[in-house]
CSV table of C-alpha atoms and ligand atoms in Angstrom, one decimal:
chain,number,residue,atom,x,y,z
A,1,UNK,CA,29.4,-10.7,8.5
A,2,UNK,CA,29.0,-10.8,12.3
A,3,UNK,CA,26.7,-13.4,13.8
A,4,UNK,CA,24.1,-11.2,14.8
A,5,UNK,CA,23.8,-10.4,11.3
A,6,UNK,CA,23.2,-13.7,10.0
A,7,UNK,CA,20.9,-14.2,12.5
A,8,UNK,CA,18.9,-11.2,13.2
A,9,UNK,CA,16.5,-11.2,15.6
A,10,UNK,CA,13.5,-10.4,13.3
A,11,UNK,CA,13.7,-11.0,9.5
A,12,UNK,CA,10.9,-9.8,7.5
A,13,UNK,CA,11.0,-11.2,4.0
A,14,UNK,CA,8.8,-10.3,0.9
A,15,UNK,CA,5.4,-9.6,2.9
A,16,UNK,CA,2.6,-8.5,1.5
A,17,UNK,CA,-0.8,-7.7,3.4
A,18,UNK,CA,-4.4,-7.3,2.4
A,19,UNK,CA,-7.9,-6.2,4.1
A,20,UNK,CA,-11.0,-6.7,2.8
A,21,UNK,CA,-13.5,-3.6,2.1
A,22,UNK,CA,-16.4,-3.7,0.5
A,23,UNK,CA,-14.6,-3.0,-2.9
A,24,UNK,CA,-12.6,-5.9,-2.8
A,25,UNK,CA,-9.3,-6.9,-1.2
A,26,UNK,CA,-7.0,-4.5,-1.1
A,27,UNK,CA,-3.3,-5.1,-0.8
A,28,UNK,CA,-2.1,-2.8,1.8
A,29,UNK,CA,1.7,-3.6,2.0
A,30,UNK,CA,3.9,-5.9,-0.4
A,31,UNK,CA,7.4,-6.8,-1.1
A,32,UNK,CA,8.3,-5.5,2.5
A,33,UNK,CA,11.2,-6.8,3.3
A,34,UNK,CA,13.6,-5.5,6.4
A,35,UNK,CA,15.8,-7.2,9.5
A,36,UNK,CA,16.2,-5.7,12.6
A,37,UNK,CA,19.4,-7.2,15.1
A,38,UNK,CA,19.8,-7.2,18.7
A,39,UNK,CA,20.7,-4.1,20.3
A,40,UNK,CA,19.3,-1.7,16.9
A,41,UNK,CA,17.0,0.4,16.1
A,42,UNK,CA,15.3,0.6,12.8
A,43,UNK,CA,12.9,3.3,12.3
A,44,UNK,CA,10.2,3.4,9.6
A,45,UNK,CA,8.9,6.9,8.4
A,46,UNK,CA,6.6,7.7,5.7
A,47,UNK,CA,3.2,9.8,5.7
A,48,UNK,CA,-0.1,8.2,7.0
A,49,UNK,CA,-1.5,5.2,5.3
A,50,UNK,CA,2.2,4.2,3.7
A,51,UNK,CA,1.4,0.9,5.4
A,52,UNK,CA,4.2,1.7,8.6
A,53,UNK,CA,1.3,0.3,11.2
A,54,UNK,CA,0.3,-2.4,9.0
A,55,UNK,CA,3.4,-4.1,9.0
A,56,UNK,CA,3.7,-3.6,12.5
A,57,UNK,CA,0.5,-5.1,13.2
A,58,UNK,CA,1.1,-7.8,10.5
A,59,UNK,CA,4.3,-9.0,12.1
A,60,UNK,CA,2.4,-9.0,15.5
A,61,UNK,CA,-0.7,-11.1,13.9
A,62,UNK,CA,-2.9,-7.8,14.8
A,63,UNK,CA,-4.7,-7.3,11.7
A,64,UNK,CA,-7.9,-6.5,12.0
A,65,UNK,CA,-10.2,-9.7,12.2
A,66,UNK,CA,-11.9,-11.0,9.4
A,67,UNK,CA,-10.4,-8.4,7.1
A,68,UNK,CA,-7.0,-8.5,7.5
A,69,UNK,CA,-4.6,-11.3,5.7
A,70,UNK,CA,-1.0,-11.7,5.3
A,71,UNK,CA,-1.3,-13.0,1.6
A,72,UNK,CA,2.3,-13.2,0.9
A,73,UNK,CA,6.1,-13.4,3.0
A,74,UNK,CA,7.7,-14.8,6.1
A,75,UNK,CA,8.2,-12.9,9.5
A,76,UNK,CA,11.2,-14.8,11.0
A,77,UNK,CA,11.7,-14.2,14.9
A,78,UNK,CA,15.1,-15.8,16.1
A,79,UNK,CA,14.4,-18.3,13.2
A,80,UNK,CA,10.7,-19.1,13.8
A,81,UNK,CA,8.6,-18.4,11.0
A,82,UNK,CA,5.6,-16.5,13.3
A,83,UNK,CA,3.0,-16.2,10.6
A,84,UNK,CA,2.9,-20.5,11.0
A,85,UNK,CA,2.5,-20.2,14.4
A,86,UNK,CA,-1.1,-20.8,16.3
A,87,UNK,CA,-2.7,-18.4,17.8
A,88,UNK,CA,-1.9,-19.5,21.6
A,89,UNK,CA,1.4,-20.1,20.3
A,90,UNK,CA,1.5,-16.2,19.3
A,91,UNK,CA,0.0,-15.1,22.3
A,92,UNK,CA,2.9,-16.5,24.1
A,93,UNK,CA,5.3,-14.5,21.5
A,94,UNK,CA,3.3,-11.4,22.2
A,95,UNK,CA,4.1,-9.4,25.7
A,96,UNK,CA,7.1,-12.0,26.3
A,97,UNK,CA,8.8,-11.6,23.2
A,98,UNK,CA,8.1,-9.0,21.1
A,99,UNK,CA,5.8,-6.4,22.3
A,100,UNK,CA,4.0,-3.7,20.8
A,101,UNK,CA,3.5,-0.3,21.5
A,102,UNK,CA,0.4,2.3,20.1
A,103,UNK,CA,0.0,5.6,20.1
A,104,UNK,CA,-3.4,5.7,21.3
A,105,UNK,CA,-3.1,4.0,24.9
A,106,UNK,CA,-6.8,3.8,25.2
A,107,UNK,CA,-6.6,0.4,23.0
A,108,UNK,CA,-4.1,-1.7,25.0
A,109,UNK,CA,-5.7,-0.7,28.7
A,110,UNK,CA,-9.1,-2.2,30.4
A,111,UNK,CA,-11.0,0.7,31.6
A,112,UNK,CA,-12.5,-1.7,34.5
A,113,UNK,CA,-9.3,-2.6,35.9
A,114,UNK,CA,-6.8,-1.2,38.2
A,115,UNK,CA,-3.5,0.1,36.5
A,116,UNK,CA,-1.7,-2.3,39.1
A,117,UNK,CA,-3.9,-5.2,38.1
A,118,UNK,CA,-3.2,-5.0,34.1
A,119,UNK,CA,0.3,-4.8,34.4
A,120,UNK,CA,0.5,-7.9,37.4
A,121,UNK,CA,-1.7,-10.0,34.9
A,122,UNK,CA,0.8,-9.2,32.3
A,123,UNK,CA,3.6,-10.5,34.4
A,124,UNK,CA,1.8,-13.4,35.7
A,125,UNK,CA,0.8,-14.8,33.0
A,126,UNK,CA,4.1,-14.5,31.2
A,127,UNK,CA,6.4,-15.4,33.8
A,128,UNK,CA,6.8,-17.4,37.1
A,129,UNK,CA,6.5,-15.2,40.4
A,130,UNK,CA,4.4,-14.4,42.9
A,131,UNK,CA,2.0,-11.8,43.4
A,132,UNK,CA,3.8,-9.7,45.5
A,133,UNK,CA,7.1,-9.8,43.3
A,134,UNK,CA,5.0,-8.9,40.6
A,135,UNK,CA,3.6,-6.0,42.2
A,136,UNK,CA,6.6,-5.2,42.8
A,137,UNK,CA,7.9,-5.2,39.3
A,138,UNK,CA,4.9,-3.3,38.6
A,139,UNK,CA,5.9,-0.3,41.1
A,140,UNK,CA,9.4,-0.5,39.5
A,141,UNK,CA,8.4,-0.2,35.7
A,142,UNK,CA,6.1,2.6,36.7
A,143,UNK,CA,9.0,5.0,38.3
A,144,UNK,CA,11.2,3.8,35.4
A,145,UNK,CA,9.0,5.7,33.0
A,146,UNK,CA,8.9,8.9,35.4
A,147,UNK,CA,5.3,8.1,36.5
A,148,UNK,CA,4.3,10.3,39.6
A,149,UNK,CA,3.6,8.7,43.0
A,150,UNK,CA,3.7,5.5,41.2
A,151,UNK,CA,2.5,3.7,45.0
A,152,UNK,CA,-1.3,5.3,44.4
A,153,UNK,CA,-1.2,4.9,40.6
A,154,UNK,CA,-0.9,0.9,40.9
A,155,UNK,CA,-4.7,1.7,42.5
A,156,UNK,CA,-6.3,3.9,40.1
A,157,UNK,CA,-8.2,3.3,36.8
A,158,UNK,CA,-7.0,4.5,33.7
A,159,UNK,CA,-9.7,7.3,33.2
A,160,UNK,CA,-8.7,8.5,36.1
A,161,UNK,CA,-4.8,9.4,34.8
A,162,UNK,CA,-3.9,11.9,31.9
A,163,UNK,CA,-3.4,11.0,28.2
A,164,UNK,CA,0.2,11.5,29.0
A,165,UNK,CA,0.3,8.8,32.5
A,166,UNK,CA,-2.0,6.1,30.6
A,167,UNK,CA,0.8,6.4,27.8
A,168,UNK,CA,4.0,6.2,30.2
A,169,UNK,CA,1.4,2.8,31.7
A,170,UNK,CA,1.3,0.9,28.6
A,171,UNK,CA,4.8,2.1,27.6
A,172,UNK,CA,6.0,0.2,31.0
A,173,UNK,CA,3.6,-2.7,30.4
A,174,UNK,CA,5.2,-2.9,27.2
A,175,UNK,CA,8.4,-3.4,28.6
A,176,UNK,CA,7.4,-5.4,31.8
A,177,UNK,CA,8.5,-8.7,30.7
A,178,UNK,CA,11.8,-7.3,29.1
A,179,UNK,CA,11.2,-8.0,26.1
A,180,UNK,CA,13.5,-9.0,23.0
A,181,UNK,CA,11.8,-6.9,20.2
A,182,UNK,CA,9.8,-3.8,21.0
A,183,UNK,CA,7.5,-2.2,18.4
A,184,UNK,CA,6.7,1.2,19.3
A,185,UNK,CA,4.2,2.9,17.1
A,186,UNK,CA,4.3,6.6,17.8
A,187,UNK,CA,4.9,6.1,21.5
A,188,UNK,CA,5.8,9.4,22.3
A,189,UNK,CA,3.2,11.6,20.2
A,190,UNK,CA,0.6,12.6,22.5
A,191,UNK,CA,3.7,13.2,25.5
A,192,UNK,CA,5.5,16.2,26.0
A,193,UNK,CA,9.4,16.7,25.0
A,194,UNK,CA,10.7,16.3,28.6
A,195,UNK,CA,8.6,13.1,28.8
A,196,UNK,CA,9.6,12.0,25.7
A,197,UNK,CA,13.3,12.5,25.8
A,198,UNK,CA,13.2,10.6,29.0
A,199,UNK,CA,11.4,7.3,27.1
A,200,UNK,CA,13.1,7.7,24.8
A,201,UNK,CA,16.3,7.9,26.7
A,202,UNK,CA,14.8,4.2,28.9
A,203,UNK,CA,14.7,2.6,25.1
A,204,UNK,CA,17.9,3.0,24.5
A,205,UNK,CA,19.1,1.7,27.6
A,206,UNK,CA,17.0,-1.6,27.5
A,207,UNK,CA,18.5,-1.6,23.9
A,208,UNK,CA,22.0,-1.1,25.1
A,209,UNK,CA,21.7,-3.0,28.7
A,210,UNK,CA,19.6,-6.1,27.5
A,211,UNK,CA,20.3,-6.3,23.8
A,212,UNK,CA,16.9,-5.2,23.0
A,213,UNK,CA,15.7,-4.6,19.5
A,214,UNK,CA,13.5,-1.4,18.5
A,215,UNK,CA,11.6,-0.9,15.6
A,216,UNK,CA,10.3,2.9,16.4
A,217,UNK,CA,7.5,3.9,13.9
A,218,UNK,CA,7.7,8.2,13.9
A,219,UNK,CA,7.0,11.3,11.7
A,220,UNK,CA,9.6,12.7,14.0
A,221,UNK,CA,12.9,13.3,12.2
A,222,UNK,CA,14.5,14.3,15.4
A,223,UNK,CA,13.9,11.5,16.9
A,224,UNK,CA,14.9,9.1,13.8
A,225,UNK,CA,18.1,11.1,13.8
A,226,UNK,CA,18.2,10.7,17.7
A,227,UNK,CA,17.7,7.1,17.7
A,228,UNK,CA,18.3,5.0,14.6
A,229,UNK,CA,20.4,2.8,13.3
A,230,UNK,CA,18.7,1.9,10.0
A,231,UNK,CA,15.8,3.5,8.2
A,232,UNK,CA,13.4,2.2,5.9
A,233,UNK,CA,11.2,4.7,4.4
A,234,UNK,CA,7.7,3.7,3.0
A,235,UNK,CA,5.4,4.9,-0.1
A,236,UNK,CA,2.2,3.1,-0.8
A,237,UNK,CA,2.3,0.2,0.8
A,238,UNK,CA,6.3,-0.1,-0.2
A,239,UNK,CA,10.0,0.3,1.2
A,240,UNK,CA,11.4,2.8,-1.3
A,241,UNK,CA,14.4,3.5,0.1
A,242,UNK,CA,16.2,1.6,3.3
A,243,UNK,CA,19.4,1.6,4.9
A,244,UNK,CA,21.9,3.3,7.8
A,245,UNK,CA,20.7,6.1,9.1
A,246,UNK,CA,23.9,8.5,7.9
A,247,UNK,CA,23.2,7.2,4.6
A,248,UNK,CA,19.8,8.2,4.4
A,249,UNK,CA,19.6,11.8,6.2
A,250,UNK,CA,23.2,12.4,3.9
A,251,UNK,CA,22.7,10.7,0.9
A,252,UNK,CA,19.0,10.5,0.2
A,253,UNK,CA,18.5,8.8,-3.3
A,254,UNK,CA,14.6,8.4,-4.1
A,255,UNK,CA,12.8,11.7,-4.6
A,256,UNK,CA,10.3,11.0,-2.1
A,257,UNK,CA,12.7,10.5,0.6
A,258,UNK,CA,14.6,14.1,-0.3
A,259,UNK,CA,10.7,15.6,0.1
A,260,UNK,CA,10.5,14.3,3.9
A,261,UNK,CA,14.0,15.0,4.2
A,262,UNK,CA,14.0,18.8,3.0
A,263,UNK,CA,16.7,20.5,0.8
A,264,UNK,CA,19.8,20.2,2.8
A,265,UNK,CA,19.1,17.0,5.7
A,266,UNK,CA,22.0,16.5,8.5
A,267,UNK,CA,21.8,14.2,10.8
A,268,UNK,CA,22.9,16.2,13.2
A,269,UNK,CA,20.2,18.3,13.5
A,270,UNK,CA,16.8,17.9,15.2
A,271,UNK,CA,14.6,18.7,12.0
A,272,UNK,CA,11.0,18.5,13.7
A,273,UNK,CA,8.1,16.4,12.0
A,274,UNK,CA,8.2,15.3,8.3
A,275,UNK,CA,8.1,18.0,5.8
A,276,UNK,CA,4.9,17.9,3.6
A,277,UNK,CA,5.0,16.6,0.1
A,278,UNK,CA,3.2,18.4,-2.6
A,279,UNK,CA,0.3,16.1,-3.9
A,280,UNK,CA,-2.2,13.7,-1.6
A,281,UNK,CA,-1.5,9.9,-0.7
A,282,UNK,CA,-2.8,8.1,-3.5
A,283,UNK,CA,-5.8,5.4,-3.2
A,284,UNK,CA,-4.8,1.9,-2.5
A,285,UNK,CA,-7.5,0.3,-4.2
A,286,UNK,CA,-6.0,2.7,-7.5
A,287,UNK,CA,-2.8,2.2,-7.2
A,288,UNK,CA,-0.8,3.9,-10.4
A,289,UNK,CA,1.2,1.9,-13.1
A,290,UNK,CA,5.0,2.0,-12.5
A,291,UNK,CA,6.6,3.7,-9.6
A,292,UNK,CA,3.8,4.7,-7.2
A,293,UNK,CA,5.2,8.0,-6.5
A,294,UNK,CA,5.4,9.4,-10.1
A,295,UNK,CA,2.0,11.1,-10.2
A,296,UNK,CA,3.9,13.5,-7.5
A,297,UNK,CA,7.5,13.0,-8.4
A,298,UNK,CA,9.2,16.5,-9.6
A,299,UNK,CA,11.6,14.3,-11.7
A,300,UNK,CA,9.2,11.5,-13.1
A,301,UNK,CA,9.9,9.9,-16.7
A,302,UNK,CA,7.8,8.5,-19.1
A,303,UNK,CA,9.3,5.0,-17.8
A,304,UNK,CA,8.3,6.1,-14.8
A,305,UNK,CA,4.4,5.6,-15.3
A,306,UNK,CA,5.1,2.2,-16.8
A,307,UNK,CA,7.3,0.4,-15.2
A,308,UNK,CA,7.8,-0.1,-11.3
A,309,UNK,CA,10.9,0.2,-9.9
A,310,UNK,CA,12.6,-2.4,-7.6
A,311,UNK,CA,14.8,-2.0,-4.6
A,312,UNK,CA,18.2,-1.9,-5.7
A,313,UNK,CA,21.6,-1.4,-4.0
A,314,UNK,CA,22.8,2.0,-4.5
A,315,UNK,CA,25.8,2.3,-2.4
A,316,UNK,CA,26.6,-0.3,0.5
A,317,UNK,CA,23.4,-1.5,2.5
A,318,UNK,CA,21.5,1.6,1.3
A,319,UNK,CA,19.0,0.8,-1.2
A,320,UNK,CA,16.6,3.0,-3.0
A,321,UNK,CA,13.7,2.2,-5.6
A,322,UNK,CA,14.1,5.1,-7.9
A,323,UNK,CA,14.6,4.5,-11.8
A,324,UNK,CA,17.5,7.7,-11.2
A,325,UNK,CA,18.8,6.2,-8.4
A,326,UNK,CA,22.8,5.1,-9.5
A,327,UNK,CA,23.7,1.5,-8.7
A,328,UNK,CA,26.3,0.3,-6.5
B,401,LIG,FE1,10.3,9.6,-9.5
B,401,LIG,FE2,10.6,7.9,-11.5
B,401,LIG,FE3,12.1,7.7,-9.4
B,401,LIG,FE4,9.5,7.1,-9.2
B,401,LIG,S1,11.1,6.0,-10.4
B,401,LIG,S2,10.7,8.3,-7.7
B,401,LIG,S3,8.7,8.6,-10.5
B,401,LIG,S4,12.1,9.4,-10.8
């Protein structure tokens, strides 16, 4: 075991998360557990509502306010545990540290502030240097993500760019600070493929170049098979199946995963957005006995509708949660 894999740079362990509607608490992620090291990229996939943003914004201490609660787990960043932190001491984590990227870029912008000013603010308050540096570093971080005359857009306000520039903006706000861990949530949905090869390409060259960690949420396949190094894929609020990237596009073990995967997945080829799955999403606040999945599973047991599965090694660092999966 290498260093870096003793001592990843984010360790999630055994989280579980909750939000309060007005049926009761709901637990909207549990027993998620995952690392990600310097220098990798782990992508999560899974269809809306698996809980993929949730644990984003759970490890970021996002969750919505009252509602949301981390009930249960650790999120360990370079060894501190960051749901024990205070609040000031997380808004020094955030932006510096570990920064977050969504897919709609109207949430992370002011609309009464100039692009240039959001992104100086950013720097200044995370870092010591001048105004003009940081305007600077501004200009720079907006021609790194391919942002046209970059000079007037430090000026303008973000109604007055495309959906496409006010992504590209917080993408390079994101990134600003240089940060060890980026969480990119869709980042590259709403941009078109030129655009997006060429962020995508600027991730992994900030992942190579400064060691930095990526934990891309996507429906893409393409770019999973693109840009991972580990996948976890998530049902219900749960990781069903997790490991290297080969593994997973080869040698898919959990029935859900061979649904998003298709009939025959390489990971050599771009295979466009996740397949549909026959059946809907089930309710949270209902979840089914046993293995979550079963109500749509083609190959579901009676077992299956009793008992829940658990996360087991099937062959190396790939692990499924699949009654049929074979153990290592
Ligand atoms: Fe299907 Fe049973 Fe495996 Fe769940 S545990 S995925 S229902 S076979």
């Amino acid at each position: 075991m290498t260093q870096a894999e003793a001592n990843p740079l984010l360790r999630v362990t055994r989280l579980r998360t909750s939000i309060a509607t007005d049926m009761g608490r709901m637990v909207v992620i549990s027993d998620v557990s995952f690392e990600v090291g310097a220098g990798r990229t782990l992508c999560i996939v899974g269809e809306s509502g698996c809980g993929k943003s949730i644990t984003s914004l759970s490890i970021m201490r996002l969750l919505p306010k009252p509602q949301g609660r981390i009930e249960a787990g650790h999120v360990s960043f370079l060894g501190r545990d960051l749901t024990a932190l205070s609040e000031r001491e997380m808004r020094q984590v955030r932006g510096r540290d570990i920064s977050i990227v969504f897919q709609e870029p109207m949430t992370a912008l002011n609309p009464v502030f100039t692009i240039g000013s959001q992104l100086t603010e950013a720097l200044l308050a995370h870092e010591r240097c001048g105004t003009a540096q940081a305007r600077a570093r501004a200009l720079g971080a907006l021609r790194e993500v391919g942002i046209p005359d970059p000079e007037s857009r430090l000026d303008a306000y973000p109604h007055q760019l495309s959906g496409g520039q006010r992504q590209r903006v917080v993408i390079a706000m994101a990134l600003l600070c240089r940060p060890k861990l980026l969480i990119a949530d869709e980042p590259t949905t709403a941009l078109d493929v030129t655009v997006q090869a060429q962020i995508l390409e600027l991730f992994r060259q900030l992942r190579n170049s400064h060691g930095m960690g990526l934990i891309l949420i996507t429906h893409d396949l393409g770019v999973v098979a693109e840009m991972a190094d580990d996948v976890i894929v998530m049902y219900a609020g749960r990781v069903v199946e997790a490991g290297p990237v080969a593994s997973i596009f080869n040698r898919p073990q959990h029935p859900y995963t061979i649904g998003l995967l298709g009939s025959l997945p390489k990971v050599s080829e771009r295979q466009g957005r996740l397949p549909i799955v026959p059946g809907t999403v089930p309710n949270l606040m209902a979840l089914p006995e046993g293995c979550g999945f079963h109500p749509r599973c083609p190959l579901a047991q009676r077992r299956c509708a009793v008992d829940l599965p658990l996360l087991n090694a099937v062959h190396g660092d790939h692990r499924a949660a699949c009654w049929l999966a074979p153990l290592d």
